[in-house]
mmCIF file of C-alpha atoms in Angstrom:
data_model
loop_
_atom_site.group_PDB
_atom_site.id
_atom_site.type_symbol
_atom_site.label_atom_id
_atom_site.label_comp_id
_atom_site.label_asym_id
_atom_site.label_seq_id
_atom_site.Cartn_x
_atom_site.Cartn_y
_atom_site.Cartn_z
ATOM 1 C CA ALA V 13 -177.835 -52.635 167.590
ATOM 2 C CA GLN V 14 -181.043 -51.791 165.835
ATOM 3 C CA LYS V 15 -184.290 -51.147 167.611
ATOM 4 C CA VAL V 16 -187.814 -50.282 166.521
ATOM 5 C CA THR V 17 -190.349 -48.953 168.988
ATOM 6 C CA GLN V 18 -194.066 -48.884 168.382
ATOM 7 C CA ALA V 19 -195.363 -47.394 171.592
ATOM 8 C CA GLN V 20 -199.037 -47.897 170.747
ATOM 9 C CA THR V 21 -200.025 -51.476 171.502
ATOM 10 C CA GLU V 22 -203.670 -51.156 170.513
ATOM 11 C CA ILE V 23 -205.727 -48.396 168.944
ATOM 12 C CA SER V 24 -209.464 -48.286 168.341
ATOM 13 C CA VAL V 25 -211.087 -45.760 166.065
ATOM 14 C CA VAL V 26 -214.514 -45.287 164.622
ATOM 15 C CA GLU V 27 -214.859 -45.775 160.899
ATOM 16 C CA LYS V 28 -213.958 -42.701 158.817
ATOM 17 C CA GLU V 29 -211.689 -41.298 161.490
ATOM 18 C CA ASP V 30 -208.052 -40.628 160.707
ATOM 19 C CA VAL V 31 -205.456 -42.551 162.677
ATOM 20 C CA THR V 32 -201.672 -42.274 163.000
ATOM 21 C CA LEU V 33 -199.457 -45.166 163.973
ATOM 22 C CA ASP V 34 -196.151 -44.153 165.496
ATOM 23 C CA CYS V 35 -192.752 -45.698 164.832
ATOM 24 C CA VAL V 36 -189.431 -44.635 166.318
ATOM 25 C CA TYR V 37 -186.203 -46.363 165.425
ATOM 26 C CA GLU V 38 -182.591 -46.579 166.502
ATOM 27 C CA THR V 39 -179.682 -47.573 164.298
ATOM 28 C CA ARG V 40 -175.986 -46.891 163.891
ATOM 29 C CA ASP V 41 -176.079 -47.569 160.175
ATOM 30 C CA THR V 42 -175.673 -44.530 157.949
ATOM 31 C CA THR V 43 -177.950 -45.991 155.306
ATOM 32 C CA TYR V 44 -180.930 -48.110 156.093
ATOM 33 C CA TYR V 45 -184.414 -49.034 155.005
ATOM 34 C CA LEU V 46 -187.656 -48.536 156.888
ATOM 35 C CA PHE V 47 -190.748 -50.617 156.228
ATOM 36 C CA TRP V 48 -194.376 -50.888 157.180
ATOM 37 C CA TYR V 49 -196.256 -54.185 156.984
ATOM 38 C CA LYS V 50 -199.891 -55.045 157.620
ATOM 39 C CA GLN V 51 -200.824 -58.371 159.182
ATOM 40 C CA PRO V 52 -204.546 -59.176 158.943
ATOM 41 C CA PRO V 53 -206.064 -61.956 161.081
ATOM 42 C CA SER V 54 -205.192 -64.517 158.397
ATOM 43 C CA GLY V 55 -201.535 -64.034 159.312
ATOM 44 C CA GLU V 56 -199.771 -63.173 156.094
ATOM 45 C CA LEU V 57 -197.614 -60.071 156.041
ATOM 46 C CA VAL V 58 -198.674 -57.482 153.492
ATOM 47 C CA PHE V 59 -195.962 -55.095 152.357
ATOM 48 C CA LEU V 60 -197.036 -51.449 152.480
ATOM 49 C CA ILE V 61 -193.958 -49.331 151.953
ATOM 50 C CA ARG V 62 -190.183 -49.231 151.976
ATOM 51 C CA ARG V 63 -188.299 -45.986 152.504
ATOM 52 C CA ASN V 64 -184.567 -45.450 152.045
ATOM 53 C CA SER V 65 -182.867 -43.390 154.730
ATOM 54 C CA PHE V 66 -181.647 -40.736 152.322
ATOM 55 C CA ASP V 67 -185.111 -40.103 150.954
ATOM 56 C CA GLU V 68 -187.038 -38.052 153.469
ATOM 57 C CA GLN V 69 -189.804 -37.150 151.110
ATOM 58 C CA ASN V 70 -193.193 -37.998 152.548
ATOM 59 C CA GLU V 71 -195.319 -40.375 150.581
ATOM 60 C CA ILE V 72 -199.013 -40.710 149.961
ATOM 61 C CA SER V 73 -200.732 -43.740 148.511
ATOM 62 C CA GLY V 74 -204.486 -43.451 148.463
ATOM 63 C CA ARG V 75 -205.676 -43.233 152.052
ATOM 64 C CA TYR V 76 -202.208 -44.088 153.371
ATOM 65 C CA SER V 77 -199.464 -41.601 154.038
ATOM 66 C CA TRP V 78 -196.077 -41.798 155.682
ATOM 67 C CA ASN V 79 -194.087 -39.124 157.459
ATOM 68 C CA PHE V 80 -190.353 -39.825 157.673
ATOM 69 C CA GLN V 81 -188.379 -37.489 159.921
ATOM 70 C CA LYS V 82 -184.727 -38.367 160.284
ATOM 71 C CA SER V 83 -184.205 -35.644 162.896
ATOM 72 C CA THR V 84 -186.524 -37.449 165.305
ATOM 73 C CA SER V 85 -185.858 -40.975 163.969
ATOM 74 C CA SER V 86 -189.518 -41.454 163.280
ATOM 75 C CA PHE V 87 -191.472 -43.022 160.454
ATOM 76 C CA ASN V 88 -195.147 -42.546 161.221
ATOM 77 C CA PHE V 89 -198.026 -43.994 159.250
ATOM 78 C CA THR V 90 -201.400 -42.288 158.840
ATOM 79 C CA ILE V 91 -204.593 -43.834 157.556
ATOM 80 C CA THR V 92 -207.135 -41.288 156.426
ATOM 81 C CA ALA V 93 -210.855 -42.036 156.592
ATOM 82 C CA SER V 94 -210.288 -45.432 158.164
ATOM 83 C CA GLN V 95 -212.338 -48.433 157.087
ATOM 84 C CA VAL V 96 -213.203 -51.707 158.795
ATOM 85 C CA VAL V 97 -210.889 -53.515 156.362
ATOM 86 C CA ASP V 98 -207.991 -51.572 157.838
ATOM 87 C CA SER V 99 -208.343 -53.555 161.059
ATOM 88 C CA ALA V 100 -205.087 -55.478 161.448
ATOM 89 C CA VAL V 101 -201.772 -55.465 163.227
ATOM 90 C CA TYR V 102 -199.288 -53.058 161.689
ATOM 91 C CA PHE V 103 -195.562 -53.571 161.999
ATOM 92 C CA CYS V 104 -192.799 -51.073 161.452
ATOM 93 C CA ALA V 105 -189.417 -52.599 160.573
ATOM 94 C CA LEU V 106 -185.835 -51.578 159.897
ATOM 95 C CA SER V 107 -182.901 -53.078 158.018
ATOM 96 C CA ALA V 108 -179.421 -52.018 157.039
ATOM 97 C CA ALA V 109 -179.011 -51.105 153.393
ATOM 98 C CA GLY V 110 -176.411 -51.544 150.696
ATOM 99 C CA GLY V 111 -175.153 -54.482 148.665
ATOM 100 C CA ALA V 112 -176.630 -57.940 148.847
ATOM 101 C CA GLY V 113 -175.731 -58.742 152.400
ATOM 102 C CA SER V 114 -177.780 -60.827 154.770
ATOM 103 C CA TYR V 115 -179.379 -57.817 156.377
ATOM 104 C CA GLN V 116 -182.096 -58.956 158.698
ATOM 105 C CA LEU V 117 -185.264 -57.049 159.439
ATOM 106 C CA THR V 118 -185.804 -55.767 162.932
ATOM 107 C CA PHE V 119 -189.498 -55.508 163.755
ATOM 108 C CA GLY V 120 -191.342 -53.366 166.225
ATOM 109 C CA LYS V 121 -193.849 -55.057 168.497
ATOM 110 C CA GLY V 122 -196.737 -54.022 166.306
ATOM 111 C CA THR V 123 -199.832 -51.905 166.772
ATOM 112 C CA LYS V 124 -203.208 -53.559 166.652
ATOM 113 C CA LEU V 125 -205.703 -51.295 164.930
ATOM 114 C CA SER V 126 -209.401 -51.912 165.346
ATOM 115 C CA VAL V 127 -211.762 -49.889 163.203
ATOM 116 C CA ILE V 128 -215.272 -49.921 164.604
ATOM 117 C CA PRO V 129 -218.185 -49.586 162.183
ATOM 118 C CA GLY N 14 -193.499 -59.086 141.757
ATOM 119 C CA ALA N 15 -191.462 -61.464 143.843
ATOM 120 C CA VAL N 16 -193.401 -64.349 145.346
ATOM 121 C CA VAL N 17 -192.468 -66.708 148.148
ATOM 122 C CA SER N 18 -194.551 -69.836 148.515
ATOM 123 C CA GLN N 19 -194.703 -71.425 151.960
ATOM 124 C CA HIS N 20 -196.193 -74.846 152.712
ATOM 125 C CA PRO N 21 -198.032 -76.164 154.538
ATOM 126 C CA SER N 22 -200.187 -73.282 155.708
ATOM 127 C CA ARG N 23 -201.476 -75.263 158.634
ATOM 128 C CA VAL N 24 -200.270 -78.464 160.280
ATOM 129 C CA ILE N 25 -201.237 -80.446 163.339
ATOM 130 C CA CYS N 26 -198.837 -83.074 164.560
ATOM 131 C CA LYS N 27 -198.409 -85.366 167.512
ATOM 132 C CA SER N 28 -195.892 -84.630 170.204
ATOM 133 C CA GLY N 29 -192.552 -86.259 169.434
ATOM 134 C CA THR N 30 -192.897 -86.197 165.659
ATOM 135 C CA SER N 31 -191.069 -83.957 163.208
ATOM 136 C CA VAL N 32 -192.569 -81.422 160.855
ATOM 137 C CA LYS N 33 -191.017 -79.914 157.734
ATOM 138 C CA ILE N 34 -191.967 -76.488 156.435
ATOM 139 C CA GLU N 35 -190.967 -75.473 152.915
ATOM 140 C CA CYS N 36 -190.329 -72.033 151.575
ATOM 141 C CA ARG N 37 -189.819 -71.495 147.835
ATOM 142 C CA SER N 38 -189.005 -68.355 145.913
ATOM 143 C CA LEU N 39 -191.041 -68.716 142.732
ATOM 144 C CA ASP N 40 -189.661 -66.138 140.364
ATOM 145 C CA PHE N 41 -186.330 -65.107 141.769
ATOM 146 C CA GLN N 42 -183.263 -66.637 143.329
ATOM 147 C CA ALA N 43 -183.007 -66.117 147.037
ATOM 148 C CA THR N 44 -179.454 -66.292 148.289
ATOM 149 C CA THR N 45 -180.669 -65.481 151.768
ATOM 150 C CA MET N 46 -183.831 -66.548 153.531
ATOM 151 C CA PHE N 47 -184.980 -65.730 157.020
ATOM 152 C CA TRP N 48 -187.115 -67.790 159.373
ATOM 153 C CA TYR N 49 -189.313 -66.119 161.963
ATOM 154 C CA ARG N 50 -191.513 -67.351 164.753
ATOM 155 C CA GLN N 51 -194.529 -65.465 166.021
ATOM 156 C CA PHE N 52 -196.430 -66.232 169.207
ATOM 157 C CA PRO N 53 -200.016 -64.984 169.539
ATOM 158 C CA LYS N 54 -200.262 -61.231 169.908
ATOM 159 C CA GLN N 55 -196.513 -60.829 169.664
ATOM 160 C CA SER N 56 -194.065 -59.590 167.078
ATOM 161 C CA LEU N 57 -192.000 -61.645 164.680
ATOM 162 C CA MET N 58 -188.871 -63.023 166.238
ATOM 163 C CA LEU N 59 -186.010 -63.944 163.944
ATOM 164 C CA MET N 60 -184.957 -67.542 164.455
ATOM 165 C CA ALA N 61 -182.243 -67.939 161.857
ATOM 166 C CA THR N 62 -180.738 -66.621 158.669
ATOM 167 C CA SER N 63 -180.316 -69.197 155.953
ATOM 168 C CA ASN N 64 -177.733 -68.789 153.220
ATOM 169 C CA GLU N 65 -177.728 -71.044 150.187
ATOM 170 C CA GLY N 66 -175.053 -73.696 150.372
ATOM 171 C CA SER N 67 -173.886 -72.927 153.883
ATOM 172 C CA LYS N 68 -174.956 -73.504 157.447
ATOM 173 C CA ALA N 69 -177.690 -71.341 158.845
ATOM 174 C CA THR N 70 -176.935 -68.691 161.420
ATOM 175 C CA TYR N 71 -179.159 -69.079 164.448
ATOM 176 C CA GLU N 72 -180.207 -66.330 166.818
ATOM 177 C CA GLN N 73 -179.317 -66.602 170.454
ATOM 178 C CA GLY N 74 -181.582 -68.966 172.311
ATOM 179 C CA VAL N 75 -182.734 -70.885 169.242
ATOM 180 C CA GLU N 76 -181.827 -74.578 169.384
ATOM 181 C CA LYS N 77 -180.202 -75.475 166.088
ATOM 182 C CA ASP N 78 -180.634 -79.194 166.698
ATOM 183 C CA LYS N 79 -184.339 -78.736 167.190
ATOM 184 C CA PHE N 80 -184.969 -76.331 164.330
ATOM 185 C CA LEU N 81 -183.070 -77.753 161.374
ATOM 186 C CA ILE N 82 -182.703 -75.408 158.449
ATOM 187 C CA ASN N 83 -181.614 -76.502 155.001
ATOM 188 C CA HIS N 84 -181.042 -74.124 152.098
ATOM 189 C CA ALA N 85 -179.772 -76.457 149.422
ATOM 190 C CA SER N 86 -180.802 -74.409 146.407
ATOM 191 C CA LEU N 87 -181.363 -70.795 145.489
ATOM 192 C CA THR N 88 -185.112 -71.291 145.486
ATOM 193 C CA LEU N 89 -185.799 -73.586 148.427
ATOM 194 C CA SER N 90 -185.244 -73.386 152.148
ATOM 195 C CA THR N 91 -186.764 -75.794 154.655
ATOM 196 C CA LEU N 92 -187.315 -75.629 158.384
ATOM 197 C CA THR N 93 -187.750 -78.928 160.208
ATOM 198 C CA VAL N 94 -189.070 -78.890 163.746
ATOM 199 C CA THR N 95 -187.706 -82.092 165.245
ATOM 200 C CA SER N 96 -189.338 -83.953 168.111
ATOM 201 C CA ALA N 97 -192.018 -81.310 168.338
ATOM 202 C CA HIS N 98 -193.656 -80.512 171.661
ATOM 203 C CA PRO N 99 -196.717 -78.428 172.485
ATOM 204 C CA GLU N 100 -194.538 -75.430 173.344
ATOM 205 C CA ASP N 101 -193.332 -75.415 169.731
ATOM 206 C CA SER N 102 -196.851 -74.577 168.616
ATOM 207 C CA SER N 103 -196.580 -71.227 166.897
ATOM 208 C CA PHE N 104 -196.819 -69.343 163.617
ATOM 209 C CA TYR N 105 -193.696 -69.776 161.495
ATOM 210 C CA ILE N 106 -193.016 -67.462 158.583
ATOM 211 C CA CYS N 107 -190.182 -67.244 156.105
ATOM 212 C CA SER N 108 -188.933 -64.358 154.039
ATOM 213 C CA ALA N 109 -186.429 -63.875 151.273
ATOM 214 C CA ARG N 110 -184.354 -60.913 150.293
ATOM 215 C CA ASP N 111 -185.550 -60.091 146.799
ATOM 216 C CA LEU N 112 -183.782 -58.430 143.894
ATOM 217 C CA GLY N 113 -185.039 -54.976 144.778
ATOM 218 C CA ASN N 114 -183.504 -55.127 148.259
ATOM 219 C CA GLY N 115 -186.908 -55.668 149.753
ATOM 220 C CA TYR N 116 -188.191 -58.627 151.682
ATOM 221 C CA THR N 117 -190.851 -60.987 150.401
ATOM 222 C CA PHE N 118 -192.684 -63.061 152.973
ATOM 223 C CA GLY N 119 -194.322 -66.442 152.744
ATOM 224 C CA SER N 120 -197.900 -66.777 153.910
ATOM 225 C CA GLY N 121 -196.869 -68.518 157.117
ATOM 226 C CA THR N 122 -197.400 -71.927 158.705
ATOM 227 C CA ARG N 123 -199.519 -72.404 161.777
ATOM 228 C CA LEU N 124 -198.114 -75.355 163.695
ATOM 229 C CA THR N 125 -200.124 -77.040 166.412
ATOM 230 C CA VAL N 126 -198.508 -79.844 168.394
ATOM 231 C CA VAL N 127 -200.925 -82.026 170.320
#
C-alpha cells in the first residue's frame, strides 16, 4: 500500500523567510511519480511539479525548489523568500508509474502555509 | 496544456434532491477519471475511479448507489449525488490522467445541502 506523510499540519512564516515543507512516502512500486500541488482558498488544485522515481536530480523553479532523496523516501519542497501569495495548503502525492493504467494518486494530509506580511 | 472543466463550481440543493456534477476533458481523451471528496481542512479522499465504458470502481465505504458515476465517453464523466443530505455537503473534485502521465484536476464543486 502507498502512503504519504506530511508531518507539518500548519506552518506560519514571516514574509521573505524561507520555508521547507516535508514529505515522506512509502511504496512498494519500483517506479513511481511524486507530485506537489498547491490549493489556495479558492479550492482548485494547482500543479507544481512531478518527479519520476528514477530521476533524483533536484529541481529549482524560481523561488521553488525540490529535494528528492530516495534513500530517505523524502521529497521536500522549499519556498525561498516567501510571499503572502504563497499562503495555501500544499499537498504531496504519489502514484505508481508505467503504462496507461488507472493509477490513482495517494495524497498526504496537506500542510497549511500562512505567510504573514 | 491539458484542461479539465468541472461544473457547476457551486451548488446549493434541498435535502432529498439529486445533484449532477460534470467533468469534461477539453483537449484530450481521458480513459480514466477520478472523483475525490474533500471535507474542510482535510485532504482529498478518493471516492471512485471511473473508466470509460465500464462500471466505476468505488473505494471502500463509498456508497455506489448514492454516488452514481457515469463515464460514457472519453471526454465526459459525471457524478450524481442522489437523495442528498446535509452530511453530503462537501467539496467534490475530479481529475483525469492526461497524456503525459500526469493528472489534471477540475476546479471543484462546492456542494451545500440544506
